[in-house]
mmCIF file of C-alpha atoms in Angstrom:
data_model
loop_
_atom_site.group_PDB
_atom_site.id
_atom_site.type_symbol
_atom_site.label_atom_id
_atom_site.label_comp_id
_atom_site.label_asym_id
_atom_site.label_seq_id
_atom_site.Cartn_x
_atom_site.Cartn_y
_atom_site.Cartn_z
ATOM 1 C CA MET U 1 18.839 17.529 -25.771
ATOM 2 C CA ALA U 2 16.663 20.532 -25.060
ATOM 3 C CA GLU U 3 16.543 22.146 -21.636
ATOM 4 C CA PHE U 4 13.703 24.197 -20.272
ATOM 5 C CA GLN U 5 13.534 26.725 -17.477
ATOM 6 C CA VAL U 6 10.861 26.156 -14.813
ATOM 7 C CA PHE U 7 9.898 29.136 -12.667
ATOM 8 C CA ASN U 8 7.904 28.468 -9.487
ATOM 9 C CA ARG U 9 6.013 31.692 -8.841
ATOM 10 C CA THR U 10 4.906 30.560 -5.360
ATOM 11 C CA THR U 11 8.438 30.258 -4.010
ATOM 12 C CA GLY U 12 10.438 32.340 -6.498
ATOM 13 C CA ASP U 13 12.634 29.340 -7.406
ATOM 14 C CA HIS U 14 14.011 28.616 -10.888
ATOM 15 C CA PHE U 15 15.301 25.266 -12.085
ATOM 16 C CA ILE U 16 16.279 23.526 -15.296
ATOM 17 C CA CYS U 17 14.281 20.568 -16.614
ATOM 18 C CA GLN U 18 15.687 18.342 -19.353
ATOM 19 C CA GLU U 19 13.561 17.311 -22.306
ATOM 20 C CA GLY U 20 11.677 14.131 -21.382
ATOM 21 C CA GLN U 21 12.204 14.667 -17.660
ATOM 22 C CA SER U 22 9.302 15.316 -15.294
ATOM 23 C CA VAL U 23 9.202 18.683 -13.535
ATOM 24 C CA LEU U 24 9.259 16.980 -10.122
ATOM 25 C CA LYS U 25 12.225 14.769 -11.008
ATOM 26 C CA ALA U 26 14.199 17.775 -12.273
ATOM 27 C CA MET U 27 13.475 19.638 -9.047
ATOM 28 C CA GLU U 28 14.430 16.674 -6.843
ATOM 29 C CA GLN U 29 17.679 16.041 -8.741
ATOM 30 C CA LEU U 30 18.745 19.600 -7.964
ATOM 31 C CA GLY U 31 18.024 19.067 -4.271
ATOM 32 C CA MET U 32 15.230 21.626 -4.293
ATOM 33 C CA LYS U 33 12.034 21.347 -2.275
ATOM 34 C CA CYS U 34 9.772 23.968 -3.809
ATOM 35 C CA VAL U 35 7.043 21.460 -4.735
ATOM 36 C CA PRO U 36 5.869 18.794 -2.240
ATOM 37 C CA VAL U 37 7.007 15.287 -3.196
ATOM 38 C CA GLY U 38 4.637 12.354 -2.726
ATOM 39 C CA CYS U 39 4.481 9.045 -4.592
ATOM 40 C CA ARG U 40 6.079 10.312 -7.824
ATOM 41 C CA GLY U 41 3.654 8.115 -9.742
ATOM 42 C CA GLY U 42 0.653 10.322 -10.485
ATOM 43 C CA GLY U 43 -1.331 8.626 -7.741
ATOM 44 C CA CYS U 44 -1.437 10.681 -4.552
ATOM 45 C CA GLY U 45 -1.917 14.289 -5.714
ATOM 46 C CA PHE U 46 0.710 15.659 -3.350
ATOM 47 C CA CYS U 47 2.728 17.466 -6.049
ATOM 48 C CA LYS U 48 -0.224 19.237 -7.643
ATOM 49 C CA ILE U 49 0.762 22.472 -9.390
ATOM 50 C CA ARG U 50 -0.888 24.999 -11.667
ATOM 51 C CA VAL U 51 0.917 25.710 -14.933
ATOM 52 C CA LEU U 52 0.431 29.393 -15.670
ATOM 53 C CA GLU U 53 2.534 29.653 -18.826
ATOM 54 C CA GLY U 54 4.106 27.197 -21.218
ATOM 55 C CA ASP U 55 3.392 23.901 -22.948
ATOM 56 C CA PHE U 56 3.903 20.392 -21.649
ATOM 57 C CA GLU U 57 3.011 16.764 -22.191
ATOM 58 C CA CYS U 58 1.163 14.744 -19.549
ATOM 59 C CA GLY U 59 1.659 11.177 -18.377
ATOM 60 C CA LYS U 60 -1.066 9.152 -16.685
ATOM 61 C CA MET U 61 -2.447 10.718 -13.515
ATOM 62 C CA SER U 62 -5.149 9.704 -11.051
ATOM 63 C CA LYS U 63 -8.470 11.063 -12.242
ATOM 64 C CA VAL U 64 -9.298 11.973 -8.652
ATOM 65 C CA HIS U 65 -6.357 14.355 -8.315
ATOM 66 C CA ALA U 66 -6.174 15.529 -11.921
ATOM 67 C CA PRO U 67 -9.648 15.326 -13.464
ATOM 68 C CA PRO U 68 -9.823 16.358 -17.146
ATOM 69 C CA GLU U 69 -11.491 19.699 -16.356
ATOM 70 C CA ALA U 70 -8.655 20.606 -13.970
ATOM 71 C CA VAL U 71 -5.975 19.491 -16.442
ATOM 72 C CA GLU U 72 -7.577 21.854 -19.010
ATOM 73 C CA LYS U 73 -6.959 24.693 -16.547
ATOM 74 C CA GLY U 74 -3.345 23.627 -16.115
ATOM 75 C CA GLU U 75 -3.836 21.906 -12.736
ATOM 76 C CA VAL U 76 -1.597 18.862 -13.039
ATOM 77 C CA LEU U 77 0.783 16.693 -11.044
ATOM 78 C CA ALA U 78 4.420 17.793 -11.309
ATOM 79 C CA CYS U 79 5.602 14.164 -11.343
ATOM 80 C CA ARG U 80 3.707 13.523 -14.560
ATOM 81 C CA ILE U 81 4.350 16.569 -16.739
ATOM 82 C CA TYR U 82 7.145 16.901 -19.232
ATOM 83 C CA PRO U 83 7.896 20.463 -20.463
ATOM 84 C CA LEU U 84 7.916 21.307 -24.173
ATOM 85 C CA THR U 85 8.744 24.997 -23.483
ATOM 86 C CA ASP U 86 9.818 27.048 -20.473
ATOM 87 C CA LEU U 87 7.149 26.859 -17.760
ATOM 88 C CA THR U 88 5.814 29.167 -15.077
ATOM 89 C CA ILE U 89 4.125 27.187 -12.309
ATOM 90 C CA GLU U 90 2.589 27.776 -8.908
ATOM 91 C CA CYS U 91 1.984 25.339 -6.057
ATOM 92 C CA VAL U 92 -1.537 24.179 -5.250
ATOM 93 C CA LEU U 93 -0.422 22.549 -2.005
ATOM 94 C CA LEU U 94 2.070 24.844 -0.311
ATOM 95 C CA PRO U 95 5.345 23.075 0.392
ATOM 96 C CA GLU U 96 5.498 24.840 3.792
ATOM 97 C CA ALA U 97 1.985 23.669 4.610
ATOM 98 C CA ALA U 98 2.979 20.153 3.749
ATOM 99 C CA LEU U 99 6.000 20.369 6.033
ATOM 100 C CA ALA U 100 3.921 21.689 8.933
ATOM 101 C CA LYS U 101 1.948 18.440 8.979
ATOM 102 C CA GLN U 102 5.146 16.551 9.720
ATOM 103 C CA THR U 103 5.576 18.098 13.156
ATOM 104 C CA THR U 104 2.176 17.242 14.578
ATOM 105 C CA THR U 105 0.110 14.156 14.981
ATOM 106 C CA LYS U 106 -3.078 16.099 14.327
ATOM 107 C CA ALA U 107 -3.374 14.456 10.951
ATOM 108 C CA LEU U 108 -4.063 11.235 12.788
ATOM 109 C CA ARG U 109 -7.234 12.483 14.411
ATOM 110 C CA MET N 1 -11.589 -16.137 19.531
ATOM 111 C CA LYS N 2 -10.701 -17.628 16.188
ATOM 112 C CA LYS N 3 -13.675 -18.199 13.939
ATOM 113 C CA GLY N 4 -12.140 -19.786 10.890
ATOM 114 C CA VAL N 5 -10.502 -16.821 9.165
ATOM 115 C CA MET N 6 -7.089 -18.226 8.290
ATOM 116 C CA ARG N 7 -4.896 -15.668 6.544
ATOM 117 C CA PRO N 8 -4.648 -12.840 4.011
ATOM 118 C CA GLY N 9 -5.424 -14.399 0.638
ATOM 119 C CA HIS N 10 -5.375 -11.646 -1.939
ATOM 120 C CA VAL N 11 -5.427 -7.957 -2.665
ATOM 121 C CA GLN N 12 -6.733 -6.289 -5.830
ATOM 122 C CA ILE N 13 -4.747 -3.157 -6.649
ATOM 123 C CA ARG N 14 -5.739 -0.514 -9.209
ATOM 124 C CA VAL N 15 -2.957 0.701 -11.487
ATOM 125 C CA LEU N 16 -2.816 3.454 -14.095
ATOM 126 C CA ASP N 17 -0.733 1.514 -16.639
ATOM 127 C CA MET N 18 -0.835 -2.281 -16.670
ATOM 128 C CA GLY N 19 2.416 -2.759 -18.575
ATOM 129 C CA GLU N 20 4.423 -0.638 -16.136
ATOM 130 C CA ALA N 21 2.682 -2.247 -13.163
ATOM 131 C CA VAL N 22 3.325 -5.833 -14.229
ATOM 132 C CA LYS N 23 6.992 -5.006 -14.827
ATOM 133 C CA HIS N 24 7.212 -3.499 -11.321
ATOM 134 C CA TYR N 25 5.491 -6.349 -9.503
ATOM 135 C CA THR N 26 7.341 -9.093 -11.420
ATOM 136 C CA ASP N 27 10.806 -7.741 -12.330
ATOM 137 C CA LEU N 28 11.298 -5.692 -9.153
ATOM 138 C CA LEU N 29 9.210 -7.369 -6.431
ATOM 139 C CA GLY N 30 9.758 -10.819 -7.870
ATOM 140 C CA LEU N 31 6.129 -11.941 -8.023
ATOM 141 C CA ILE N 32 5.207 -14.508 -10.651
ATOM 142 C CA GLU N 33 2.461 -13.862 -13.211
ATOM 143 C CA THR N 34 0.022 -16.793 -13.074
ATOM 144 C CA ASP N 35 -2.911 -15.694 -15.257
ATOM 145 C CA ARG N 36 -4.872 -12.915 -16.943
ATOM 146 C CA ASP N 37 -8.631 -12.624 -17.406
ATOM 147 C CA ASP N 38 -10.996 -11.184 -19.998
ATOM 148 C CA GLN N 39 -11.358 -8.000 -17.923
ATOM 149 C CA GLY N 40 -7.645 -7.450 -18.468
ATOM 150 C CA ARG N 41 -6.747 -8.163 -14.862
ATOM 151 C CA VAL N 42 -3.349 -9.730 -14.177
ATOM 152 C CA TYR N 43 -2.921 -12.401 -11.469
ATOM 153 C CA LEU N 44 0.339 -12.745 -9.551
ATOM 154 C CA LYS N 45 1.723 -14.757 -6.654
ATOM 155 C CA ALA N 46 4.832 -14.882 -4.511
ATOM 156 C CA TRP N 47 6.828 -18.065 -4.770
ATOM 157 C CA SER N 48 6.151 -19.592 -1.341
ATOM 158 C CA GLU N 49 2.371 -19.220 -1.599
ATOM 159 C CA VAL N 50 0.426 -22.407 -2.262
ATOM 160 C CA ASP N 51 -2.624 -20.917 -4.016
ATOM 161 C CA LYS N 52 -2.740 -19.653 -7.572
ATOM 162 C CA PHE N 53 -2.643 -15.915 -6.896
ATOM 163 C CA SER N 54 -2.422 -13.330 -4.131
ATOM 164 C CA VAL N 55 -2.147 -10.054 -6.042
ATOM 165 C CA VAL N 56 -4.575 -8.989 -8.753
ATOM 166 C CA LEU N 57 -3.818 -5.851 -10.775
ATOM 167 C CA ARG N 58 -6.661 -3.948 -12.440
ATOM 168 C CA GLU N 59 -6.061 -1.029 -14.788
ATOM 169 C CA ALA N 60 -8.135 2.011 -13.787
ATOM 170 C CA ASP N 61 -7.903 5.801 -13.942
ATOM 171 C CA GLU N 62 -7.461 6.063 -10.168
ATOM 172 C CA PRO N 63 -4.903 3.966 -8.242
ATOM 173 C CA GLY N 64 -5.678 2.383 -4.878
ATOM 174 C CA CYS N 65 -7.052 -0.865 -3.474
ATOM 175 C CA ASP N 66 -10.317 -2.445 -4.640
ATOM 176 C CA PHE N 67 -10.460 -5.039 -1.857
ATOM 177 C CA MET N 68 -8.446 -7.363 0.350
ATOM 178 C CA GLY N 69 -9.519 -11.008 0.704
ATOM 179 C CA PHE N 70 -9.026 -13.422 3.586
ATOM 180 C CA LYS N 71 -9.077 -17.173 3.144
ATOM 181 C CA VAL N 72 -11.186 -19.097 5.659
ATOM 182 C CA VAL N 73 -10.669 -22.726 6.642
ATOM 183 C CA ASP N 74 -13.662 -24.258 4.860
ATOM 184 C CA GLU N 75 -17.120 -23.686 3.413
ATOM 185 C CA ALA N 76 -18.839 -24.304 6.764
ATOM 186 C CA ALA N 77 -16.781 -21.528 8.350
ATOM 187 C CA LEU N 78 -17.553 -19.261 5.394
ATOM 188 C CA ASN N 79 -21.288 -19.881 5.827
ATOM 189 C CA GLN N 80 -21.095 -19.194 9.557
ATOM 190 C CA LEU N 81 -18.989 -16.033 9.143
ATOM 191 C CA GLU N 82 -21.397 -14.769 6.497
ATOM 192 C CA LYS N 83 -24.310 -15.344 8.873
ATOM 193 C CA ASP N 84 -22.427 -13.662 11.724
ATOM 194 C CA LEU N 85 -21.719 -10.598 9.570
ATOM 195 C CA VAL N 86 -25.357 -10.313 8.536
ATOM 196 C CA ASP N 87 -26.531 -10.805 12.138
ATOM 197 C CA TYR N 88 -24.148 -8.055 13.217
ATOM 198 C CA GLY N 89 -25.757 -5.736 10.671
ATOM 199 C CA VAL N 90 -23.030 -5.758 8.033
ATOM 200 C CA GLU N 91 -24.305 -5.704 4.474
ATOM 201 C CA VAL N 92 -22.731 -8.527 2.483
ATOM 202 C CA GLU N 93 -22.443 -8.938 -1.265
ATOM 203 C CA GLN N 94 -22.152 -12.294 -3.002
ATOM 204 C CA VAL N 95 -19.381 -12.510 -5.554
ATOM 205 C CA PRO N 96 -19.849 -15.705 -7.570
ATOM 206 C CA ALA N 97 -17.180 -18.347 -8.027
ATOM 207 C CA GLU N 98 -14.896 -17.679 -11.023
ATOM 208 C CA GLU N 99 -15.410 -13.903 -10.922
ATOM 209 C CA LEU N 100 -11.745 -14.156 -10.067
ATOM 210 C CA LYS N 101 -10.407 -17.084 -12.080
ATOM 211 C CA ASP N 102 -9.978 -20.301 -10.106
ATOM 212 C CA CYS N 103 -11.385 -18.723 -6.943
ATOM 213 C CA GLY N 104 -14.554 -19.931 -5.223
ATOM 214 C CA ARG N 105 -17.435 -17.749 -4.106
ATOM 215 C CA ARG N 106 -16.523 -14.677 -2.123
ATOM 216 C CA VAL N 107 -18.474 -12.842 0.547
ATOM 217 C CA ARG N 108 -17.708 -9.137 0.201
ATOM 218 C CA PHE N 109 -18.462 -6.415 2.721
ATOM 219 C CA THR N 110 -17.385 -2.834 3.349
ATOM 220 C CA VAL N 111 -16.338 -1.767 6.840
ATOM 221 C CA PRO N 112 -17.057 1.734 8.241
ATOM 222 C CA SER N 113 -13.559 2.967 7.342
ATOM 223 C CA GLY N 114 -14.654 2.622 3.712
ATOM 224 C CA HIS N 115 -12.569 -0.431 2.817
ATOM 225 C CA ALA N 116 -13.921 -3.534 1.076
ATOM 226 C CA PHE N 117 -12.950 -6.989 2.344
ATOM 227 C CA GLU N 118 -13.784 -10.472 1.181
ATOM 228 C CA LEU N 119 -13.906 -13.935 2.696
ATOM 229 C CA TYR N 120 -13.536 -17.067 0.593
ATOM 230 C CA ALA N 121 -12.798 -20.731 1.245
ATOM 231 C CA ASP N 122 -11.561 -22.070 -2.085
ATOM 232 C CA LYS N 123 -8.842 -21.131 -4.517
ATOM 233 C CA LYS N 124 -6.940 -23.360 -6.904
ATOM 234 C CA TYR N 125 -4.039 -25.002 -5.083
ATOM 235 C CA THR N 126 -1.009 -24.812 -7.325
ATOM 236 C CA GLY N 127 1.654 -25.411 -4.663
ATOM 237 C CA LYS N 128 4.764 -23.392 -4.057
ATOM 238 C CA TRP N 129 6.296 -22.038 -7.248
ATOM 239 C CA GLY N 130 9.425 -23.755 -8.477
ATOM 240 C CA VAL N 131 9.808 -26.268 -5.645
ATOM 241 C CA SER N 132 8.336 -29.701 -5.201
ATOM 242 C CA SER N 133 6.115 -30.674 -2.271
ATOM 243 C CA VAL N 134 8.227 -33.833 -1.904
ATOM 244 C CA ASN N 135 11.817 -33.355 -0.753
ATOM 245 C CA PRO N 136 11.620 -29.657 -1.638
ATOM 246 C CA GLU N 137 14.766 -27.643 -2.279
ATOM 247 C CA ALA N 138 15.341 -24.589 -0.067
ATOM 248 C CA TRP N 139 14.216 -22.071 -2.656
ATOM 249 C CA PRO N 140 13.461 -21.963 -6.359
ATOM 250 C CA ARG N 141 15.956 -20.749 -8.949
ATOM 251 C CA GLY N 142 14.900 -18.143 -11.446
ATOM 252 C CA LEU N 143 13.245 -15.665 -9.109
ATOM 253 C CA GLN N 144 13.484 -12.002 -10.087
ATOM 254 C CA GLY N 145 14.318 -8.830 -8.183
ATOM 255 C CA MET N 146 13.454 -8.783 -4.492
ATOM 256 C CA LYS N 147 12.235 -12.410 -4.588
ATOM 257 C CA ALA N 148 9.244 -11.607 -2.358
ATOM 258 C CA VAL N 149 8.351 -14.627 -0.232
ATOM 259 C CA ARG N 150 4.664 -13.913 0.354
ATOM 260 C CA PHE N 151 1.984 -11.225 0.300
ATOM 261 C CA ASP N 152 1.807 -10.444 4.008
ATOM 262 C CA HIS N 153 -0.617 -7.656 4.991
ATOM 263 C CA CYS N 154 -2.140 -4.293 4.080
ATOM 264 C CA LEU N 155 -2.372 -1.005 5.966
ATOM 265 C CA PHE N 156 -5.475 1.092 5.353
ATOM 266 C CA TYR N 157 -6.298 4.688 6.321
ATOM 267 C CA GLY N 158 -9.836 5.699 7.209
ATOM 268 C CA PRO N 159 -12.259 6.824 9.945
ATOM 269 C CA GLU N 160 -14.334 4.883 12.492
ATOM 270 C CA LEU N 161 -11.591 2.616 13.788
ATOM 271 C CA ALA N 162 -13.692 1.499 16.779
ATOM 272 C CA ALA N 163 -16.459 0.209 14.500
ATOM 273 C CA VAL N 164 -13.875 -1.510 12.288
ATOM 274 C CA TYR N 165 -12.337 -3.106 15.395
ATOM 275 C CA ASP N 166 -15.739 -4.491 16.426
ATOM 276 C CA ILE N 167 -16.204 -6.224 13.092
ATOM 277 C CA PHE N 168 -12.693 -7.655 12.857
ATOM 278 C CA VAL N 169 -12.366 -8.708 16.501
ATOM 279 C CA ASN N 170 -15.926 -9.577 17.581
ATOM 280 C CA VAL N 171 -17.294 -10.943 14.311
ATOM 281 C CA LEU N 172 -14.295 -12.225 12.353
ATOM 282 C CA GLY N 173 -12.164 -13.420 15.296
ATOM 283 C CA PHE N 174 -9.077 -11.242 14.840
ATOM 284 C CA TYR N 175 -6.918 -10.161 17.790
ATOM 285 C CA LEU N 176 -5.598 -6.687 18.558
ATOM 286 C CA ALA N 177 -1.807 -7.118 18.588
ATOM 287 C CA GLU N 178 -0.705 -3.483 18.749
ATOM 288 C CA GLN N 179 -2.369 -0.098 19.035
ATOM 289 C CA VAL N 180 -1.593 3.599 19.149
ATOM 290 C CA LEU N 181 -3.586 5.590 21.723
ATOM 291 C CA ASP N 182 -3.874 9.368 21.788
ATOM 292 C CA PRO N 183 -3.689 11.233 25.148
ATOM 293 C CA GLU N 184 -7.472 10.920 25.545
ATOM 294 C CA GLY N 185 -7.226 7.145 25.151
ATOM 295 C CA THR N 186 -8.727 7.039 21.677
ATOM 296 C CA ARG N 187 -7.261 4.348 19.464
ATOM 297 C CA VAL N 188 -5.786 6.025 16.370
ATOM 298 C CA ALA N 189 -4.043 2.938 14.968
ATOM 299 C CA GLN N 190 -4.863 -0.765 15.269
ATOM 300 C CA PHE N 191 -2.785 -3.728 14.134
ATOM 301 C CA LEU N 192 -4.936 -6.851 13.911
ATOM 302 C CA THR N 193 -3.887 -10.468 13.557
ATOM 303 C CA VAL N 194 -5.551 -13.782 12.963
ATOM 304 C CA SER N 195 -2.298 -15.737 13.054
ATOM 305 C CA MET N 196 1.068 -15.730 14.808
ATOM 306 C CA LYS N 197 2.110 -12.721 12.720
ATOM 307 C CA GLU N 198 2.124 -9.354 14.454
ATOM 308 C CA HIS N 199 -0.399 -8.095 11.907
ATOM 309 C CA ASP N 200 -2.487 -9.449 9.078
ATOM 310 C CA VAL N 201 -4.245 -6.114 8.497
ATOM 311 C CA ALA N 202 -3.820 -2.679 10.053
ATOM 312 C CA PHE N 203 -5.738 0.592 10.157
ATOM 313 C CA ILE N 204 -4.665 4.154 10.936
ATOM 314 C CA HIS N 205 -7.204 6.882 11.585
ATOM 315 C CA HIS N 206 -7.713 9.320 8.729
ATOM 316 C CA GLU N 207 -10.704 11.537 7.997
ATOM 317 C CA GLU N 208 -11.129 10.446 4.388
ATOM 318 C CA LYS N 209 -12.645 7.015 3.863
ATOM 319 C CA GLY N 210 -11.204 4.118 1.943
ATOM 320 C CA LYS N 211 -7.578 5.155 1.519
ATOM 321 C CA PHE N 212 -4.826 2.641 0.796
ATOM 322 C CA HIS N 213 -1.495 3.073 2.560
ATOM 323 C CA HIS N 214 0.423 -0.009 1.451
ATOM 324 C CA ALA N 215 0.523 -3.655 0.532
ATOM 325 C CA SER N 216 3.383 -5.495 2.194
ATOM 326 C CA PHE N 217 5.488 -8.463 1.157
ATOM 327 C CA PHE N 218 7.625 -10.625 3.410
ATOM 328 C CA LEU N 219 11.356 -11.224 2.984
ATOM 329 C CA ASP N 220 13.498 -13.647 4.989
ATOM 330 C CA THR N 221 16.339 -11.448 6.146
ATOM 331 C CA TRP N 222 17.593 -7.933 6.769
ATOM 332 C CA GLU N 223 20.170 -8.644 4.048
ATOM 333 C CA ALA N 224 17.267 -9.167 1.632
ATOM 334 C CA VAL N 225 15.753 -5.826 2.721
ATOM 335 C CA LEU N 226 19.097 -4.088 2.022
ATOM 336 C CA ARG N 227 19.343 -5.859 -1.335
ATOM 337 C CA SER N 228 15.824 -4.591 -2.090
ATOM 338 C CA ALA N 229 17.014 -1.068 -1.342
ATOM 339 C CA ASP N 230 19.841 -1.606 -3.850
ATOM 340 C CA LEU N 231 17.318 -2.738 -6.466
ATOM 341 C CA ILE N 232 15.133 0.308 -5.796
ATOM 342 C CA SER N 233 18.135 2.524 -6.620
ATOM 343 C CA MET N 234 19.228 0.404 -9.606
ATOM 344 C CA THR N 235 15.763 0.735 -11.147
ATOM 345 C CA ASP N 236 15.286 4.395 -10.127
ATOM 346 C CA THR N 237 12.075 3.367 -8.362
ATOM 347 C CA SER N 238 10.309 5.981 -6.235
ATOM 348 C CA ILE N 239 11.410 5.421 -2.636
ATOM 349 C CA ASP N 240 9.451 6.516 0.424
ATOM 350 C CA ILE N 241 11.696 5.669 3.387
ATOM 351 C CA GLY N 242 14.138 3.083 4.637
ATOM 352 C CA PRO N 243 15.722 0.690 5.092
ATOM 353 C CA THR N 244 14.821 1.153 8.751
ATOM 354 C CA ARG N 245 12.945 -0.523 11.593
ATOM 355 C CA HIS N 246 9.396 0.049 12.792
ATOM 356 C CA GLY N 247 8.696 0.510 16.488
ATOM 357 C CA LEU N 248 5.218 -0.933 15.959
ATOM 358 C CA THR N 249 5.749 -4.677 15.258
ATOM 359 C CA HIS N 250 9.566 -4.116 15.263
ATOM 360 C CA GLY N 251 9.714 -5.245 11.638
ATOM 361 C CA GLN N 252 12.668 -4.182 9.464
ATOM 362 C CA THR N 253 11.366 -2.412 6.434
ATOM 363 C CA ILE N 254 11.638 -0.363 3.292
ATOM 364 C CA TYR N 255 8.771 1.558 1.664
ATOM 365 C CA PHE N 256 8.591 2.453 -2.004
ATOM 366 C CA PHE N 257 5.954 3.158 -4.634
ATOM 367 C CA ASP N 258 4.680 1.276 -7.645
ATOM 368 C CA PRO N 259 4.563 3.246 -10.933
ATOM 369 C CA SER N 260 0.974 4.367 -10.176
ATOM 370 C CA GLY N 261 1.837 5.705 -6.727
ATOM 371 C CA ASN N 262 0.553 2.788 -4.640
ATOM 372 C CA ARG N 263 2.910 2.253 -1.722
ATOM 373 C CA ASN N 264 4.621 -1.136 -1.326
ATOM 374 C CA GLU N 265 6.590 -2.464 1.611
ATOM 375 C CA VAL N 266 9.052 -5.302 1.838
ATOM 376 C CA PHE N 267 10.026 -6.263 5.363
ATOM 377 C CA CYS N 268 11.522 -8.988 7.513
ATOM 378 C CA GLY N 269 11.388 -9.938 11.149
ATOM 379 C CA GLY N 270 8.826 -8.516 13.498
ATOM 380 C CA ASP N 271 7.258 -9.742 16.697
ATOM 381 C CA TYR N 272 4.919 -12.713 17.068
ATOM 382 C CA HIS N 273 1.500 -13.046 18.585
ATOM 383 C CA TYR N 274 -0.360 -15.752 20.484
ATOM 384 C CA PRO N 275 -3.995 -15.373 21.570
ATOM 385 C CA ASP N 276 -2.977 -14.934 25.205
ATOM 386 C CA HIS N 277 -0.796 -11.910 24.379
ATOM 387 C CA LYS N 278 -2.178 -8.592 25.565
ATOM 388 C CA PRO N 279 -2.098 -5.698 23.082
ATOM 389 C CA ILE N 280 1.084 -3.620 22.863
ATOM 390 C CA THR N 281 0.393 0.104 23.177
ATOM 391 C CA TRP N 282 2.308 2.982 21.603
ATOM 392 C CA LYS N 283 1.538 6.550 22.637
ATOM 393 C CA ALA N 284 0.464 8.883 19.834
ATOM 394 C CA GLU N 285 2.870 11.519 21.176
ATOM 395 C CA ASP N 286 5.713 9.075 20.433
ATOM 396 C CA LEU N 287 4.380 8.241 16.999
ATOM 397 C CA GLY N 288 7.655 9.083 15.263
ATOM 398 C CA LYS N 289 9.459 6.315 17.142
ATOM 399 C CA ALA N 290 6.469 3.981 16.811
ATOM 400 C CA ILE N 291 6.536 4.214 13.040
ATOM 401 C CA PHE N 292 10.253 4.792 12.323
ATOM 402 C CA TYR N 293 12.233 3.430 15.265
ATOM 403 C CA HIS N 294 15.627 4.823 14.193
ATOM 404 C CA ASP N 295 14.791 8.328 12.925
ATOM 405 C CA ARG N 296 12.091 8.745 15.615
ATOM 406 C CA VAL N 297 10.473 11.310 13.303
ATOM 407 C CA LEU N 298 7.681 10.727 10.841
ATOM 408 C CA ASN N 299 8.364 11.699 7.280
ATOM 409 C CA GLU N 300 5.487 13.816 6.026
ATOM 410 C CA ARG N 301 4.636 11.284 3.365
ATOM 411 C CA PHE N 302 3.741 8.528 5.842
ATOM 412 C CA LEU N 303 0.629 10.345 7.057
ATOM 413 C CA THR N 304 -0.456 12.085 3.910
ATOM 414 C CA VAL N 305 0.597 10.248 0.749
ATOM 415 C CA LEU N 306 -2.094 7.671 0.007
ATOM 416 C CA THR N 307 -3.963 6.203 -2.937
#
């Protein structure tokens, strides 16, 4: 089975993604946290990334978080893309920014 | 004061892929498919429910919740509640009988948080699944997965909680069972009941309108919650958090996601409510403990991951 290298330019992290595996799943299996993890089902938009280089296949994603015009520009959800080549990605939502929300109740107001 | 709204009756959930969704809600949650319609919607129920369906799945390109429906005691109550809503200034929409198969007319309205609700009085009575109504056995054989007992409640995220409270409490006759207040005394979460359950519907403040946090299904025991956690691992289903206990309601819980990213809960236990009970208050500064009683820290997903 083919393996592909994913490089996250936002955080400088590299990880291996197996053929047929989603980028987010590969990252989570390695215990890495360089892309925010949400529903893992293409629904919430939390793991949105921009693919800068490389080819991939897409599963079904919420049109709200991944409208066709954004997908054309490589803005996709990491839980729903399956690499066909090595990929260079960057985060749309910063993982640090996502973590900061955890420590405050401001999001409630 | 109760005005004839009886209980949660149904929820219509949007899914990205119907095949994957039906497998999730039947094989894993243990709901039973009862029908499909010419729009492609799939109707499901939990075994202990007496009406034909409680969950309707609709394939769409954006997941989330279309509406939640409450069953009212009879047509007279439905007429009165409809009049009360209109008098209060709520715009109501008539949904004709049979728009959902084997369901009577529905009165639909959208509350200021952006969520659509429905009231209806009639739905085909099919009885509990797999057990007789005469000398019934304890439970039916042949249930799948988590063997969910009933669709229990939904939690929604949106703004204008005070206006939503007015409609549910003053017009529809719900009671405030539990609340979260911020240091200024503003209610940022409200758990509302129309029964002895600690909540039949709940809202948490969020700037964006109309967001769906979860649909919840009741289980009998903590053992069943742990067994559900096992099944979530066995099926490599996306988990959110748990098994744990909530501070709010004190229910024992596990959260996970359907294949389209809609959050589900299965839970057991929890407090009870009578109309003479005063609301329980949790402080927003202790929100971690209020939501996750053991960890006492919110996971980031609870506040931000929604459909």
